[in-house]
XYZ file of C-alpha atoms in Angstrom:
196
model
C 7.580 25.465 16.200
C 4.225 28.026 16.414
C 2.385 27.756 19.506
C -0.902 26.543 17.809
C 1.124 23.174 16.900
C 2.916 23.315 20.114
C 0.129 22.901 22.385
C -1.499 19.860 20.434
C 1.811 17.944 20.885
C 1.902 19.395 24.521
C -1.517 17.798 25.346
C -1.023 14.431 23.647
C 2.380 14.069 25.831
C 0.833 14.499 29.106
C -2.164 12.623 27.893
C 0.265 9.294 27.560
C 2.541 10.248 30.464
C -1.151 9.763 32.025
C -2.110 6.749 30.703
C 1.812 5.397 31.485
C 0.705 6.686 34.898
C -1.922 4.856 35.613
C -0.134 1.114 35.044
C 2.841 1.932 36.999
C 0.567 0.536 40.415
C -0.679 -2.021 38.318
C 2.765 -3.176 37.027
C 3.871 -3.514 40.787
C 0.940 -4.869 42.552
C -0.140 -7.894 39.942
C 1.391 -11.421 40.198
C 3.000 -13.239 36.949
C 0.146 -16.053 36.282
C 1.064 -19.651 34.959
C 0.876 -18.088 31.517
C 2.580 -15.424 31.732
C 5.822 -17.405 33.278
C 5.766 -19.944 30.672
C 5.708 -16.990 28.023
C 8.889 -15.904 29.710
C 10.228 -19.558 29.848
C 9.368 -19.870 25.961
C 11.293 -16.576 24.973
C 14.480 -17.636 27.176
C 17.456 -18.389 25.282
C 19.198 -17.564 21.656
C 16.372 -17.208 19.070
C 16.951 -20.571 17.669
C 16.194 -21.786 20.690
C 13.018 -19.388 21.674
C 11.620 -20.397 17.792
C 12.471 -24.166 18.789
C 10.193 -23.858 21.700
C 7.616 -22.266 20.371
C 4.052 -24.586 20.013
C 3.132 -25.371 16.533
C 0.308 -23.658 16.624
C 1.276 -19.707 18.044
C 3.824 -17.723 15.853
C 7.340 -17.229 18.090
C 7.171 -13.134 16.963
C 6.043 -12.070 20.239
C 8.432 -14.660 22.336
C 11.194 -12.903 20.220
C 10.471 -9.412 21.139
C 10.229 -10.320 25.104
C 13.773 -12.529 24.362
C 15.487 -9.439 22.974
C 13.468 -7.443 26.100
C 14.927 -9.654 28.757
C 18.413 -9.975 27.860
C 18.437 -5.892 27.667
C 16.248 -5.703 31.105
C 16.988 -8.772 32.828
C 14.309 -10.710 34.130
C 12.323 -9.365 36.687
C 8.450 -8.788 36.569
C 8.582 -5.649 36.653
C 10.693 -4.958 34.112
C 9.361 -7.439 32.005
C 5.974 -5.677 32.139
C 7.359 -2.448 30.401
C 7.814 -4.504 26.813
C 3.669 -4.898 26.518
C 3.372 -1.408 27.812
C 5.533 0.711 25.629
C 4.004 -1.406 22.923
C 0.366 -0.086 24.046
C 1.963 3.379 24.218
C 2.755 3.246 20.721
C -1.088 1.754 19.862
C -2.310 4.983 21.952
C 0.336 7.439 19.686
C -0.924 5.555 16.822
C -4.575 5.873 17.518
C -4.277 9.777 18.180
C -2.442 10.411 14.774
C -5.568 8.041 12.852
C -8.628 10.004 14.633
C -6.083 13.754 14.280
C -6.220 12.436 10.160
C -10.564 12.005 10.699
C -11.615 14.463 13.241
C -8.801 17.311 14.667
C -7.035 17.324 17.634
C -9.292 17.558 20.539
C -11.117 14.486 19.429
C -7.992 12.806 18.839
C -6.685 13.437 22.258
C -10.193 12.335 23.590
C -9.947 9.155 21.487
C -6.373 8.834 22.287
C -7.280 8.567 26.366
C -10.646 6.412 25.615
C -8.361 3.904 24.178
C -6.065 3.822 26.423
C -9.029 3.915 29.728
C -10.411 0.755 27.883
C -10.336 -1.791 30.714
C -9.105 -5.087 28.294
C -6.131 -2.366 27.365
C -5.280 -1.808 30.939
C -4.860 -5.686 31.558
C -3.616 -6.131 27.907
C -0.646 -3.475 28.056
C 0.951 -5.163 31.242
C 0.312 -8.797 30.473
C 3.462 -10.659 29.155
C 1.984 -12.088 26.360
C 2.090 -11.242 22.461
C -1.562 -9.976 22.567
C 0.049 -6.352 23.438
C 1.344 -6.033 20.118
C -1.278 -6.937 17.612
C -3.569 -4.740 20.388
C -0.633 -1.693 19.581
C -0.650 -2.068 15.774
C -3.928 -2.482 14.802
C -4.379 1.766 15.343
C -1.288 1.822 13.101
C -2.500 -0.678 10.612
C -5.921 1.530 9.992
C -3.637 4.261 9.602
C -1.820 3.299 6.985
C -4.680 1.695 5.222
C -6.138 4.750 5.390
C -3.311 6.842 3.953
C -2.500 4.025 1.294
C -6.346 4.135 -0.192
C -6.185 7.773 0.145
C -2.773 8.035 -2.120
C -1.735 4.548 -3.411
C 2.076 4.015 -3.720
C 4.099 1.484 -3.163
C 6.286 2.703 -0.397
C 2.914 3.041 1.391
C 1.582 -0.535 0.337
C 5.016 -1.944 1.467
C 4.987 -0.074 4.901
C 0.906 -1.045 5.523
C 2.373 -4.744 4.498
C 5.274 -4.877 7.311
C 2.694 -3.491 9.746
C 0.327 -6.689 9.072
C 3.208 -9.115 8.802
C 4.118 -7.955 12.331
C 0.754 -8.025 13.924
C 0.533 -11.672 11.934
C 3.947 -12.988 13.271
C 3.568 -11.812 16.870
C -0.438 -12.902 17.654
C -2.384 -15.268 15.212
C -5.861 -14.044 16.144
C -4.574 -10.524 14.340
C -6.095 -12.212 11.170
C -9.657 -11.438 13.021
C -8.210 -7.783 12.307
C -7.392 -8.176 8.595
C -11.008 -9.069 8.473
C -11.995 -5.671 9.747
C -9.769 -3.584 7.836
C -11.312 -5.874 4.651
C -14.501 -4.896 5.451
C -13.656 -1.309 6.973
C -12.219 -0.915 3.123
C -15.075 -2.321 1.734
C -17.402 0.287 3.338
C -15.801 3.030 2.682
C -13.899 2.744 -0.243
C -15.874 0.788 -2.661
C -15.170 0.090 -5.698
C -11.400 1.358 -4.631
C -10.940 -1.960 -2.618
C -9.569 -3.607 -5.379
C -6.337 -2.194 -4.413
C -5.723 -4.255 -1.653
């Protein structure tokens, strides 16, 4: 690998080693609240049982991923807090390569660290509940909308469709984003938006 692409990947590494950083004191200092434990309580079990629990009106997606998390982790708070977190990490990677595809690396590194300094991300990527993952894959969802308007195909329309399913099944409030990346489409696309 050349030097010139070296450094970009250098710089976006420490700048999420950074932002991991910064909620390690925050992972150990903050309490589990009332919802938070009854998350846990919801996602304890087989997944019969976690989707048998789950209230008729949420979606049991994000109760499954912290169910798989806990029986590879166990069950303390701390380590419980690491599932929403490597999630965000993933939204941060995701927002870097979406603004690196609009603007070039420095203000994709910029962008990558203003997303992940927002202060509703900072609570968000250590709180135990689904909205870490809708939070993660919107970034990933523009993305690929992007890409997929850019060059329709298929492969690309499936993989943009699994990305929206997921943000769907693990938080129902991701159809507020669906409305965005409608209208995002809309704007800048045109007459093109009849591809969706």
């Amino acid at each position: 690998m050349s030097r010139t692409r070296l450094l970009p990947l250098l710089l976006a590494t420490l700048a999420l080693l950074f932002i991991t950083a910064s909620r390690v004191s925050h992972i150990r200092e903050v309490e589990l609240e009332a919802d938070e434990m009854n998350n846990i309580y919801l996602s304890l079990g087989v997944p019969a049982d976690t989707i048998a629990r789950t209230p008729y009106d949420w979606v049991p997606g994000g109760f499954l991923l912290m169910s798989g998390w806990a029986s590879l982790v166990g069950l303390h708070p701390f380590v419980l807090r690491w599932l929403p977190l490597l999630a965000f990490l993933l939204g941060c990677a995701f927002t870097y390569r979406l603004l690196l595809r609009w603007r070039g690396h420095e203000t994709a590194l910029l962008g990558m660290l203003a997303y992940g300094g927002l202060g509703l991300h900072i609570f968000l990527s250590i709180y135990t509940r689904g909205y870490a993952y809708p939070l993660a894959l919107l970034p990933c969802a523009l993305w690929l909308t992007c890409r997929y308007f850019d060059r329709p195909g298929w492969r690309r329309a499936v993989l943009l469709a699994v990305v929206m399913v997921a943000m769907f099944y693990t938080q129902l409030t991701s159809a507020v984003a669906f409305v965005m990346l409608g209208i995002y489409t809309l704007v800048v696309y045109r007459a093109r938006v009849w591809r969706w």
